[in-house]
Short mmCIF file of C-alpha atoms and ligand atoms in Angstrom, two decimals:
data_model
loop_
_atom_site.label_atom_id
_atom_site.label_comp_id
_atom_site.label_asym_id
_atom_site.label_seq_id
_atom_site.Cartn_x
_atom_site.Cartn_y
_atom_site.Cartn_z
CA MET A 232 0.00 0.00 0.00
CA ILE A 233 1.25 3.47 -0.79
CA SER A 234 -0.14 6.84 0.05
CA HIS A 235 1.83 9.34 -2.03
CA GLY A 236 0.23 12.68 -2.76
CA THR A 237 -2.12 12.41 0.18
CA ASN A 238 -2.55 14.06 3.54
CA SER A 239 -1.48 12.51 6.82
CA GLY A 240 -4.58 10.37 7.02
CA GLY A 241 -3.75 8.85 3.65
CA ILE A 242 -6.78 10.34 1.95
CA PRO A 243 -6.88 12.93 -0.81
CA ALA A 244 -7.03 16.57 0.25
CA GLY A 245 -10.49 18.11 0.07
CA ARG A 246 -11.17 20.56 -2.74
CA ALA A 247 -12.76 23.79 -1.59
CA GLY A 248 -16.10 24.67 -3.08
CA ARG A 249 -16.61 21.40 -4.95
CA MET A 250 -19.82 19.46 -4.87
CA THR A 251 -19.89 16.91 -2.12
CA GLY A 252 -19.33 13.26 -2.95
CA ARG A 253 -22.08 10.77 -3.44
CA VAL A 254 -22.49 8.22 -0.61
CA ILE A 255 -23.81 4.89 -1.90
CA ALA A 256 -24.79 2.04 0.45
CA LEU A 257 -24.60 -1.45 -1.05
CA ALA A 258 -27.30 -3.26 0.86
CA ASN A 259 -29.22 -6.52 0.79
CA GLN A 260 -29.82 -8.53 3.95
CA LYS A 261 -29.22 -11.75 2.04
CA GLY A 262 -25.66 -13.03 2.15
CA GLY A 263 -23.80 -14.12 -0.96
CA VAL A 264 -25.66 -11.93 -3.46
CA GLY A 265 -22.61 -9.95 -4.62
CA LYS A 266 -22.54 -6.89 -2.33
CA THR A 267 -18.83 -7.14 -1.57
CA THR A 268 -17.85 -8.14 -5.10
CA THR A 269 -19.81 -5.13 -6.38
CA ALA A 270 -18.34 -2.78 -3.77
CA ILE A 271 -14.79 -3.78 -4.74
CA ASN A 272 -15.21 -3.84 -8.49
CA LEU A 273 -17.55 -0.89 -8.89
CA GLY A 274 -15.15 1.04 -6.64
CA ALA A 275 -12.17 0.00 -8.76
CA ALA A 276 -13.99 0.84 -12.00
CA LEU A 277 -14.96 4.31 -10.74
CA ALA A 278 -11.36 4.86 -9.60
CA GLN A 279 -10.10 3.82 -13.05
CA SER A 280 -12.45 6.41 -14.54
CA GLY A 281 -10.59 9.11 -12.63
CA LYS A 282 -12.83 9.33 -9.58
CA GLN A 283 -11.58 9.45 -5.99
CA VAL A 284 -13.29 6.54 -4.25
CA LEU A 285 -13.57 5.50 -0.61
CA LEU A 286 -14.87 2.07 0.28
CA VAL A 287 -16.23 1.91 3.83
CA ASP A 288 -16.28 -1.69 5.06
CA LEU A 289 -19.08 -2.21 7.58
CA ASP A 290 -19.16 -6.01 7.49
CA PRO A 291 -17.44 -7.57 10.55
CA GLN A 292 -16.17 -10.30 8.21
CA GLY A 293 -14.11 -7.66 6.40
CA ASN A 294 -14.21 -9.40 3.03
CA ALA A 295 -13.96 -6.14 1.11
CA SER A 296 -10.90 -5.12 3.16
CA THR A 297 -9.19 -8.49 2.64
CA GLY A 298 -10.12 -8.53 -1.05
CA LEU A 299 -8.40 -5.17 -1.48
CA GLY A 300 -5.19 -6.29 0.21
CA ILE A 301 -5.84 -5.11 3.75
CA GLY A 302 -5.54 -8.29 5.80
CA PRO A 303 -6.77 -8.65 9.41
CA GLU A 304 -3.27 -7.87 10.79
CA ARG A 305 -3.48 -4.38 9.26
CA ARG A 306 -6.91 -3.61 10.66
CA THR A 307 -5.88 -2.35 14.09
CA ALA A 308 -7.77 0.86 13.38
CA SER A 309 -11.08 0.24 11.67
CA THR A 310 -14.64 1.43 11.14
CA TYR A 311 -15.31 -0.01 14.61
CA HIS A 312 -13.21 2.81 16.10
CA VAL A 313 -14.95 5.35 13.88
CA LEU A 314 -18.36 4.25 15.18
CA THR A 315 -17.50 3.67 18.83
CA GLU A 316 -14.83 6.31 19.55
CA GLY A 317 -15.65 8.91 16.92
CA ARG A 318 -12.22 8.47 15.38
CA PRO A 319 -11.93 10.41 12.06
CA ILE A 320 -12.29 8.22 8.96
CA ALA A 321 -8.98 9.67 7.72
CA ASP A 322 -7.20 8.02 10.68
CA VAL A 323 -8.25 4.52 9.66
CA THR A 324 -8.17 4.89 5.86
CA LEU A 325 -5.60 3.07 3.76
CA ARG A 326 -4.94 3.16 0.06
CA SER A 327 -5.48 0.01 -1.99
CA GLY A 328 -2.64 -0.46 -4.48
CA ASP A 329 -2.04 2.24 -7.08
CA LEU A 330 -5.68 3.09 -7.71
CA SER A 331 -7.38 6.19 -6.34
CA LEU A 332 -9.32 3.68 -4.25
CA PHE A 333 -9.15 4.00 -0.46
CA VAL A 334 -10.49 1.68 2.20
CA ALA A 335 -11.76 2.28 5.70
CA PRO A 336 -11.40 -1.37 6.78
CA ALA A 337 -13.66 -3.42 9.03
CA SER A 338 -12.65 -5.50 12.02
CA ALA A 339 -14.31 -8.42 13.74
CA ASP A 340 -15.28 -6.38 16.83
CA LEU A 341 -17.93 -4.63 14.70
CA ALA A 342 -20.00 -7.75 15.35
CA GLY A 343 -20.56 -6.71 18.98
CA ILE A 344 -21.63 -3.16 18.28
CA GLU A 345 -25.35 -3.72 18.70
CA ALA A 346 -24.91 -4.73 22.35
CA GLU A 347 -22.34 -1.99 22.99
CA PHE A 348 -24.70 0.70 21.73
CA SER A 349 -27.88 -0.65 23.27
CA ASP A 350 -28.84 2.66 24.85
CA THR A 351 -26.84 5.29 23.02
CA ALA A 352 -29.13 7.98 21.60
CA ASP A 353 -27.17 8.77 18.41
CA ARG A 354 -26.29 5.17 17.71
CA SER A 355 -27.85 5.18 14.22
CA GLN A 356 -26.13 8.40 13.14
CA ARG A 357 -22.50 7.62 13.98
CA LEU A 358 -21.39 6.90 10.42
CA ARG A 359 -23.30 9.89 9.06
CA ALA A 360 -21.47 12.16 11.50
CA ALA A 361 -18.11 10.64 10.54
CA LEU A 362 -18.69 11.05 6.81
CA ARG A 363 -20.32 14.44 6.78
CA ASN A 364 -19.50 16.46 9.90
CA ASP A 365 -15.99 15.34 10.62
CA SER A 366 -13.73 18.46 10.92
CA ASP A 367 -13.15 21.04 8.15
CA ASN A 368 -12.40 18.32 5.70
CA PRO A 369 -15.09 15.67 5.89
CA PRO A 370 -14.72 12.61 3.66
CA THR A 371 -17.64 13.77 1.50
CA HIS A 372 -15.42 16.70 0.43
CA CYS A 373 -12.45 14.50 -0.44
CA PHE A 374 -14.09 11.74 -2.46
CA ASP A 375 -16.33 11.64 -5.52
CA TYR A 376 -17.87 8.36 -4.41
CA ILE A 377 -18.10 6.76 -1.00
CA ILE A 378 -19.28 3.16 -1.23
CA ILE A 379 -20.44 1.41 1.94
CA ASP A 380 -20.29 -2.39 1.97
CA CYS A 381 -23.04 -3.55 4.36
CA PRO A 382 -23.25 -6.81 6.32
CA PRO A 383 -25.87 -9.42 5.33
CA SER A 384 -28.45 -8.24 7.85
CA LEU A 385 -30.73 -5.26 8.52
CA ASN A 386 -28.93 -4.58 11.81
CA LEU A 387 -27.56 -1.41 13.38
CA LEU A 388 -24.58 -1.39 10.99
CA THR A 389 -26.85 -1.39 7.94
CA VAL A 390 -29.05 1.24 9.60
CA ASN A 391 -25.92 3.41 10.08
CA ALA A 392 -25.08 2.93 6.40
CA LEU A 393 -28.58 3.87 5.23
CA ALA A 394 -28.71 6.86 7.57
CA ALA A 395 -25.39 8.10 6.11
CA ALA A 396 -26.13 7.40 2.44
CA ASP A 397 -27.47 9.51 -0.40
CA THR A 398 -28.56 6.40 -2.28
CA VAL A 399 -28.91 2.62 -1.95
CA LEU A 400 -27.66 0.21 -4.60
CA VAL A 401 -29.14 -3.27 -4.21
CA PRO A 402 -27.39 -6.27 -5.75
CA LEU A 403 -29.95 -8.95 -6.60
CA GLN A 404 -28.80 -12.45 -7.43
CA CYS A 405 -30.48 -14.01 -10.47
CA GLU A 406 -32.09 -16.90 -8.60
CA PHE A 407 -35.62 -18.06 -7.90
CA PHE A 408 -36.18 -16.23 -4.61
CA ALA A 409 -34.55 -13.00 -5.80
CA LEU A 410 -37.59 -10.82 -5.10
CA GLU A 411 -38.24 -12.32 -1.70
CA GLY A 412 -36.51 -10.23 0.90
CA LEU A 413 -36.58 -7.19 -1.33
CA THR A 414 -39.94 -6.14 0.14
CA GLN A 415 -38.40 -6.24 3.61
CA LEU A 416 -35.40 -4.21 2.44
CA LEU A 417 -37.64 -1.62 0.76
CA GLY A 418 -39.67 -1.41 4.01
CA THR A 419 -36.49 -0.72 5.98
CA ILE A 420 -35.47 1.96 3.47
CA LYS A 421 -38.91 3.63 3.89
CA ARG A 422 -38.55 3.62 7.69
CA ILE A 423 -35.09 5.16 7.45
CA GLN A 424 -36.46 7.85 5.11
CA THR A 425 -39.19 8.67 7.62
CA ARG A 426 -37.11 8.62 10.78
CA LEU A 427 -33.47 9.24 9.98
CA ASN A 428 -32.66 10.29 6.44
CA PRO A 429 -35.44 11.87 4.32
CA GLN A 430 -32.98 12.47 1.44
CA LEU A 431 -32.23 8.77 0.95
CA ARG A 432 -32.97 7.64 -2.63
CA MET A 433 -32.76 4.39 -4.55
CA GLN A 434 -29.64 4.32 -6.74
CA GLY A 435 -30.86 1.17 -8.42
CA ILE A 436 -30.93 -2.60 -8.50
CA VAL A 437 -28.11 -4.57 -10.10
CA LEU A 438 -28.65 -8.11 -11.27
CA THR A 439 -25.67 -10.26 -10.34
CA MET A 440 -24.33 -13.75 -11.06
CA TYR A 441 -26.32 -14.03 -14.26
CA ASP A 442 -25.79 -17.38 -15.95
CA ARG A 443 -26.70 -17.20 -19.62
CA ARG A 444 -26.77 -21.00 -19.97
CA ASN A 445 -29.50 -21.16 -17.37
CA ASN A 446 -33.08 -20.28 -18.41
CA LEU A 447 -33.93 -19.42 -14.82
CA SER A 448 -31.47 -16.50 -14.85
CA ALA A 449 -33.19 -15.03 -17.92
CA GLN A 450 -36.63 -15.54 -16.39
CA VAL A 451 -35.64 -13.92 -13.11
CA ALA A 452 -34.07 -10.95 -14.91
CA GLU A 453 -37.25 -10.47 -16.97
CA ASP A 454 -39.47 -10.81 -13.92
CA VAL A 455 -37.43 -8.30 -11.90
CA ARG A 456 -37.54 -5.78 -14.77
CA LEU A 457 -41.32 -6.23 -15.13
CA ASN A 458 -41.78 -5.57 -11.41
CA LEU A 459 -39.26 -2.82 -10.87
CA GLY A 460 -38.86 -1.12 -14.27
CA ASP A 461 -36.17 1.52 -14.66
CA THR A 462 -34.85 1.08 -11.15
CA VAL A 463 -33.09 -1.99 -12.54
CA TYR A 464 -29.78 -1.17 -14.19
CA GLN A 465 -29.35 -2.21 -17.82
CA THR A 466 -25.93 -3.64 -16.98
CA ILE A 467 -26.07 -7.23 -15.77
CA ILE A 468 -23.14 -8.81 -13.92
CA PRO A 469 -22.49 -12.33 -15.27
CA ARG A 470 -21.41 -15.27 -13.17
CA ASN A 471 -17.67 -15.27 -13.82
CA VAL A 472 -15.14 -17.40 -11.97
CA ARG A 473 -12.39 -14.77 -12.40
CA LEU A 474 -14.34 -12.41 -10.14
CA SER A 475 -14.48 -15.03 -7.39
CA GLU A 476 -10.75 -15.87 -7.74
CA ALA A 477 -9.54 -12.27 -7.57
CA PRO A 478 -9.94 -11.68 -3.78
CA SER A 479 -7.50 -14.49 -2.97
CA TYR A 480 -4.90 -12.46 -4.89
CA ALA A 481 -5.92 -9.37 -2.89
CA LEU A 482 -6.93 -7.63 -6.11
CA PRO A 483 -10.16 -6.33 -7.61
CA GLY A 484 -11.28 -8.48 -10.55
CA LEU A 485 -10.61 -5.44 -12.71
CA LEU A 486 -6.87 -5.67 -12.00
CA TYR A 487 -6.64 -9.45 -11.67
CA ASP A 488 -8.12 -10.02 -15.14
CA PRO A 489 -9.04 -6.72 -16.82
CA HIS A 490 -10.50 -8.42 -19.90
CA CYS A 491 -12.75 -11.05 -18.35
CA ALA A 492 -16.51 -10.70 -18.81
CA GLY A 493 -16.95 -9.78 -15.13
CA SER A 494 -14.48 -6.89 -15.31
CA GLU A 495 -16.11 -5.61 -18.50
CA ALA A 496 -19.50 -5.73 -16.79
CA TYR A 497 -18.30 -3.75 -13.77
CA ARG A 498 -16.76 -1.11 -16.04
CA ALA A 499 -20.11 -0.88 -17.83
CA LEU A 500 -21.90 -0.62 -14.47
CA ALA A 501 -19.66 2.28 -13.41
CA GLY A 502 -20.35 3.99 -16.76
CA GLU A 503 -24.11 3.53 -16.37
CA LEU A 504 -24.01 4.79 -12.78
CA MET A 505 -22.09 7.94 -13.76
CA ARG A 506 -24.47 8.58 -16.72
CA ARG A 507 -27.53 8.15 -14.48
CA ASP A 508 -26.00 10.48 -11.89
CA ALA A 509 -25.26 13.12 -14.52
CA ALA A 510 -28.89 12.90 -15.72
CA LEU A 511 -30.15 13.16 -12.14
CA ILE A 512 -28.05 16.24 -11.42
CA ALA A 513 -29.14 17.88 -14.69
CA ALA A 514 -32.85 17.21 -13.98
N1 LIG B 117 -20.43 -12.34 -10.65
C1 LIG B 117 -19.90 -13.32 -9.91
N2 LIG B 117 -19.44 -14.44 -10.52
C2 LIG B 117 -18.91 -15.46 -9.78
N3 LIG B 117 -18.81 -15.44 -8.45
C3 LIG B 117 -19.26 -14.35 -7.81
C4 LIG B 117 -19.82 -13.25 -8.49
N4 LIG B 117 -20.18 -12.31 -7.58
C5 LIG B 117 -19.86 -12.82 -6.38
N5 LIG B 117 -19.31 -14.03 -6.50
C6 LIG B 117 -18.85 -14.93 -5.42
O1 LIG B 117 -19.99 -15.27 -4.65
C7 LIG B 117 -19.69 -15.24 -3.26
C8 LIG B 117 -20.57 -14.20 -2.56
O2 LIG B 117 -20.31 -12.93 -3.11
P1 LIG B 117 -20.11 -11.64 -2.21
O3 LIG B 117 -19.79 -10.50 -3.11
O4 LIG B 117 -19.17 -11.91 -1.10
O5 LIG B 117 -21.59 -11.48 -1.63
P2 LIG B 117 -22.13 -10.69 -0.34
O6 LIG B 117 -21.17 -9.60 -0.04
O7 LIG B 117 -23.48 -10.20 -0.76
O8 LIG B 117 -22.24 -11.70 0.76
C9 LIG B 117 -18.21 -14.92 -3.16
O9 LIG B 117 -17.50 -16.13 -3.06
C10 LIG B 117 -17.90 -14.22 -4.47
O10 LIG B 117 -16.56 -14.41 -4.88
MG1 LIG B 118 -20.18 -9.17 1.77
#
């Protein structure tokens, strides 16, 4: 890891007067649907497009941190300390490789946070404060995109992510029960909008692990589009073994095998996301 050209916290210096960065929570309470793979590869693709990107790992398992080369031994300062001690994000942030991709890593003690915070009044707003109010130079001023990788549960960590986010991006695996669980997630998003974060919007739904040899994948994709219309991104992420191999080399798929179908799909997803954002801002 290197951190040349950065301030003492290892993050890029804020640029005065610029628009604040977009905070995107990657959420779905189901495990194994592609949240972490999307956080890593969408983050890498946005960084390769010239954006400054921060990935905030909120999953106690820390798969996004490990997959980006920040092993458990390097996670002595983590998002746990940001949430519990109010430590600035810049203090825990590390750079991943040569990309303009930075990581606020997770650590296993995040798993106990629910009990630790049982009667703390601002317990749902800790991440929001860290991303938006922290000092003269909050992370939202330093990064174009802040991507939060959520754990597979609608717990306090996910609530912190949704309370801090501008938008939610939902990875949906192309399998039979894809739409089950989505109702519950959408209900949680509504509650957060009412109680904690009225500005929260849907970024979109991304179909993941699409298998073109399997009719079920095509049926599920069609069904999801019929039900959810334009919210569903045009880009579909295929099932691609290179994406699942990449984390064991501590690299995003985009660097491990830039030309595989999975890497191409994540570059397309980043392009679609930036186009949709530009249209949103212009509207
Ligand atoms: N498009 C894909 N093609 C093949 N394997 C994938 C793909 N996306 C994710 N995986 C693999 O599926 C498993 C679950 O994905 P992950 O991104 O960790 O899901 P989540 O974060 O939602 O639990 C991981 O082993 C990952 O490598
Ligand atoms: Mg994950």
